[in-house]
């Protein structure tokens, strides 16, 4: 059973470009979470999604950031018009559908975004 | 406010010695679990140990154990017989709907 997969592992963008980060959850997992880790800091929650639904986006910046988890395919975190402050490691985690608030989350290897 | 505090930004321990990393948290929830993750330079998040909040017995995983004081909202990690491979960032936190992480403690292990 493959773990959580994220791609790309490293992404370089110039200011003003768009960044798309992908996350494929573990098989059987229907919940996806995105976290951001700025340099020298811990992980901060961004958004929690189920298939075709955003459940909690309280950690998402109000502008330029969006996330989706379609019925088919991976979850996508999209950052439009990137700025240098978006440079960070972005982690995806997934969990199974039962006992939602108590479930262990399994982390992917992260995508390191560098904005030039 | 839901917060997690790790008051030790960096610690050092001699190989084979014991070290304790501190963590306090603040939540009004009753059913959650606490965790410690290790993050080596590869940045992969590796679960070290977890503790359900309703359990009074402290969790143990080989050389890793916790001291969970629920009333004090304290959840420290003890690493016994430290090894060079234990050197990493360590993050504590708790899980209720989503993970709440502390800012991390960098552990150095001296040979």
CSV table of C-alpha atoms in Angstrom, one decimal:
chain,number,residue,atom,x,y,z
A,1,UNK,CA,0.0,0.0,0.0
A,2,UNK,CA,1.7,3.1,-1.2
A,3,UNK,CA,1.9,6.0,1.2
A,4,UNK,CA,0.8,9.6,0.5
A,5,UNK,CA,2.4,10.8,-2.6
A,6,UNK,CA,3.2,14.4,-3.5
A,7,UNK,CA,4.6,15.9,-6.6
A,8,UNK,CA,6.7,17.6,-7.5
A,9,UNK,CA,9.1,17.3,-4.7
A,10,UNK,CA,10.8,20.5,-5.6
A,11,UNK,CA,9.2,23.4,-7.5
A,12,UNK,CA,10.8,26.6,-8.6
A,13,UNK,CA,8.7,29.6,-9.7
A,14,UNK,CA,9.3,33.2,-10.5
A,15,UNK,CA,7.3,35.9,-8.9
A,16,UNK,CA,3.9,36.2,-10.5
A,17,UNK,CA,3.7,32.7,-11.8
A,18,UNK,CA,1.3,30.0,-10.7
A,19,UNK,CA,2.3,27.0,-8.6
A,20,UNK,CA,0.3,23.7,-8.6
A,21,UNK,CA,1.1,21.2,-5.9
A,22,UNK,CA,-0.4,17.7,-6.1
A,23,UNK,CA,-1.3,15.2,-3.5
A,24,UNK,CA,-2.5,11.6,-3.9
A,25,UNK,CA,-3.8,10.2,-0.6
A,26,UNK,CA,-3.3,6.7,0.6
A,27,UNK,CA,-5.6,4.1,-0.9
A,28,UNK,CA,-8.9,4.2,0.9
A,29,UNK,CA,-8.4,7.6,2.4
A,30,UNK,CA,-11.0,10.2,1.6
A,31,UNK,CA,-9.7,13.1,3.7
A,32,UNK,CA,-6.8,15.3,2.7
A,33,UNK,CA,-5.1,18.0,4.7
A,34,UNK,CA,-2.6,20.6,3.6
A,35,UNK,CA,0.0,22.2,5.8
A,36,UNK,CA,2.7,24.8,5.2
A,37,UNK,CA,6.1,24.9,6.9
A,38,UNK,CA,7.9,28.2,6.6
A,39,UNK,CA,11.7,28.1,7.2
A,40,UNK,CA,12.6,27.4,10.9
A,41,UNK,CA,9.0,27.0,11.9
A,42,UNK,CA,6.5,24.2,12.6
A,43,UNK,CA,3.8,23.0,10.3
A,44,UNK,CA,0.7,25.2,10.1
A,45,UNK,CA,-2.7,23.9,9.0
A,46,UNK,CA,-4.1,25.4,5.8
A,47,UNK,CA,-7.1,23.4,4.6
A,48,UNK,CA,-9.0,20.2,5.1
A,49,UNK,CA,-10.9,18.6,2.2
A,50,UNK,CA,-13.0,15.6,1.5
A,51,UNK,CA,-13.9,14.4,-2.0
A,52,UNK,CA,-15.4,17.5,-3.8
A,53,UNK,CA,-15.8,19.4,-0.5
A,54,UNK,CA,-13.8,21.9,1.4
A,55,UNK,CA,-14.5,21.2,5.1
A,56,UNK,CA,-12.2,23.7,6.8
A,57,UNK,CA,-10.2,26.3,5.1
A,58,UNK,CA,-9.5,28.5,8.2
A,59,UNK,CA,-5.7,28.4,7.6
A,60,UNK,CA,-5.8,29.4,4.0
A,61,UNK,CA,-4.7,32.9,3.0
A,62,UNK,CA,-7.6,34.9,1.8
A,63,UNK,CA,-6.1,35.6,-1.6
A,64,UNK,CA,-4.2,33.7,-4.3
A,65,UNK,CA,-4.5,30.3,-2.6
A,66,UNK,CA,-7.1,27.7,-3.5
A,67,UNK,CA,-7.5,23.9,-3.0
A,68,UNK,CA,-9.6,21.2,-4.5
A,69,UNK,CA,-10.0,17.5,-4.1
A,70,UNK,CA,-12.0,16.3,-7.1
A,71,UNK,CA,-14.0,13.1,-7.4
A,72,UNK,CA,-11.2,11.6,-9.5
A,73,UNK,CA,-7.6,12.4,-9.3
A,74,UNK,CA,-5.3,14.0,-6.7
A,75,UNK,CA,-5.9,16.9,-4.5
A,76,UNK,CA,-4.4,20.2,-5.8
A,77,UNK,CA,-3.1,23.2,-3.9
A,78,UNK,CA,-2.9,26.2,-6.3
A,79,UNK,CA,-1.0,29.4,-5.5
A,80,UNK,CA,-1.6,32.1,-8.0
A,81,UNK,CA,0.8,35.0,-8.6
A,82,UNK,CA,3.4,33.6,-6.2
A,83,UNK,CA,5.5,35.9,-4.1
A,84,UNK,CA,8.8,35.3,-2.3
A,85,UNK,CA,7.0,34.8,1.0
A,86,UNK,CA,5.3,31.7,-0.4
A,87,UNK,CA,8.6,29.9,-0.4
A,88,UNK,CA,8.1,27.0,2.0
A,89,UNK,CA,7.6,23.3,2.3
A,90,UNK,CA,4.0,22.2,1.7
A,91,UNK,CA,2.9,19.0,3.2
A,92,UNK,CA,-0.1,16.9,2.4
A,93,UNK,CA,-1.6,14.4,4.8
A,94,UNK,CA,-4.5,11.9,4.5
A,95,UNK,CA,-6.7,10.0,6.8
A,96,UNK,CA,-9.4,7.3,6.5
A,97,UNK,CA,-13.1,8.3,6.6
A,98,UNK,CA,-14.1,6.9,10.0
A,99,UNK,CA,-13.8,8.8,13.4
A,100,UNK,CA,-12.7,11.9,11.6
A,101,UNK,CA,-11.6,14.1,14.5
A,102,UNK,CA,-9.5,11.3,16.0
A,103,UNK,CA,-7.8,9.8,13.0
A,104,UNK,CA,-4.1,9.6,12.6
A,105,UNK,CA,-2.9,11.5,9.6
A,106,UNK,CA,-0.3,10.1,7.3
A,107,UNK,CA,2.1,12.6,5.8
A,108,UNK,CA,3.5,12.8,2.3
A,109,UNK,CA,7.2,13.8,1.7
A,110,UNK,CA,6.3,17.4,1.0
A,111,UNK,CA,6.8,19.8,-1.9
A,112,UNK,CA,9.5,22.5,-1.4
A,113,UNK,CA,8.4,25.6,-3.3
A,114,UNK,CA,11.1,28.2,-4.0
A,115,UNK,CA,10.0,31.5,-5.5
A,116,UNK,CA,12.8,33.5,-7.2
B,1,UNK,CA,-7.0,29.6,21.4
B,2,UNK,CA,-5.5,26.3,20.4
B,3,UNK,CA,-1.8,26.5,20.9
B,4,UNK,CA,1.2,24.2,21.3
B,5,UNK,CA,4.4,25.5,23.0
B,6,UNK,CA,7.9,24.0,22.8
B,7,UNK,CA,10.0,26.2,25.0
B,8,UNK,CA,13.4,24.6,23.9
B,9,UNK,CA,14.4,25.8,20.4
B,10,UNK,CA,17.5,23.6,20.5
B,11,UNK,CA,19.0,20.9,22.8
B,12,UNK,CA,22.1,18.8,22.8
B,13,UNK,CA,22.7,15.3,24.3
B,14,UNK,CA,25.7,13.0,24.4
B,15,UNK,CA,25.4,9.7,22.6
B,16,UNK,CA,23.9,7.0,24.9
B,17,UNK,CA,22.6,9.6,27.3
B,18,UNK,CA,19.0,10.5,28.0
B,19,UNK,CA,17.3,13.7,27.0
B,20,UNK,CA,13.8,15.2,27.7
B,21,UNK,CA,12.0,17.5,25.3
B,22,UNK,CA,9.2,19.7,26.7
B,23,UNK,CA,5.8,20.4,25.3
B,24,UNK,CA,2.7,22.1,26.6
B,25,UNK,CA,-0.6,22.7,24.8
B,26,UNK,CA,-3.9,24.3,25.3
B,27,UNK,CA,-7.2,22.9,24.1
B,28,UNK,CA,-10.7,22.8,25.4
B,29,UNK,CA,-11.4,19.6,23.6
B,30,UNK,CA,-11.7,16.3,25.6
B,31,UNK,CA,-11.2,13.6,22.9
B,32,UNK,CA,-7.9,14.1,21.1
B,33,UNK,CA,-4.5,12.6,20.8
B,34,UNK,CA,-1.1,13.9,21.3
B,35,UNK,CA,2.0,13.2,19.2
B,36,UNK,CA,5.6,13.7,18.6
B,37,UNK,CA,7.0,13.8,15.1
B,38,UNK,CA,10.6,13.7,14.0
B,39,UNK,CA,11.7,15.6,11.0
B,40,UNK,CA,15.2,14.8,9.8
B,41,UNK,CA,17.0,16.9,7.1
B,42,UNK,CA,15.0,15.0,4.4
B,43,UNK,CA,11.9,16.9,5.8
B,44,UNK,CA,9.9,13.7,5.9
B,45,UNK,CA,7.5,13.8,8.9
B,46,UNK,CA,8.1,10.6,10.9
B,47,UNK,CA,5.7,9.7,13.8
B,48,UNK,CA,7.7,8.9,16.9
B,49,UNK,CA,5.0,8.3,19.4
B,50,UNK,CA,1.3,9.1,20.1
B,51,UNK,CA,-0.9,9.2,23.2
B,52,UNK,CA,-4.6,9.2,23.4
B,53,UNK,CA,-5.8,11.9,25.8
B,54,UNK,CA,-8.2,9.5,27.6
B,55,UNK,CA,-5.4,7.1,28.5
B,56,UNK,CA,-3.7,7.7,31.8
B,57,UNK,CA,-0.8,5.3,31.1
B,58,UNK,CA,2.1,6.9,29.4
B,59,UNK,CA,2.9,5.6,25.9
B,60,UNK,CA,6.3,4.0,25.2
B,61,UNK,CA,7.9,3.0,21.9
B,62,UNK,CA,11.3,1.3,22.5
B,63,UNK,CA,13.7,4.1,23.5
B,64,UNK,CA,11.0,6.8,23.4
B,65,UNK,CA,8.5,7.5,26.2
B,66,UNK,CA,6.2,10.3,27.2
B,67,UNK,CA,5.3,11.9,30.4
B,68,UNK,CA,1.7,13.0,29.9
B,69,UNK,CA,0.2,15.3,32.6
B,70,UNK,CA,-3.3,16.0,31.4
B,71,UNK,CA,-4.3,18.4,34.1
B,72,UNK,CA,-1.2,20.5,33.4
B,73,UNK,CA,-1.5,20.0,29.6
B,74,UNK,CA,2.0,18.8,29.5
B,75,UNK,CA,3.4,16.2,27.1
B,76,UNK,CA,7.2,15.7,27.3
B,77,UNK,CA,9.3,13.2,25.3
B,78,UNK,CA,12.1,11.3,26.8
B,79,UNK,CA,14.7,9.7,24.6
B,80,UNK,CA,16.8,7.1,26.3
B,81,UNK,CA,20.2,5.8,25.0
B,82,UNK,CA,20.4,8.6,22.4
B,83,UNK,CA,21.8,7.6,19.1
B,84,UNK,CA,23.3,9.7,16.3
B,85,UNK,CA,20.3,9.0,14.1
B,86,UNK,CA,18.0,10.7,16.7
B,87,UNK,CA,19.4,14.1,15.6
B,88,UNK,CA,16.5,16.0,14.0
B,89,UNK,CA,13.8,18.5,14.6
B,90,UNK,CA,11.1,17.3,16.9
B,91,UNK,CA,7.6,18.6,16.8
B,92,UNK,CA,4.9,17.9,19.4
B,93,UNK,CA,1.3,18.7,19.1
B,94,UNK,CA,-2.2,17.3,19.2
B,95,UNK,CA,-4.9,16.2,16.8
B,96,UNK,CA,-8.5,17.3,16.9
B,97,UNK,CA,-9.9,17.6,13.3
B,98,UNK,CA,-6.5,18.8,12.3
B,99,UNK,CA,-3.0,18.8,13.6
B,100,UNK,CA,-1.7,21.6,15.8
B,101,UNK,CA,2.0,21.7,15.9
B,102,UNK,CA,4.6,23.4,18.1
B,103,UNK,CA,7.5,25.3,16.7
B,104,UNK,CA,9.9,22.5,17.1
B,105,UNK,CA,13.0,21.6,19.1
B,106,UNK,CA,16.3,20.9,17.3
B,107,UNK,CA,18.0,18.0,18.9
B,108,UNK,CA,21.8,17.6,18.4
B,109,UNK,CA,23.5,14.3,19.4
B,110,UNK,CA,27.2,14.5,20.2
B,111,UNK,CA,29.3,11.4,19.6
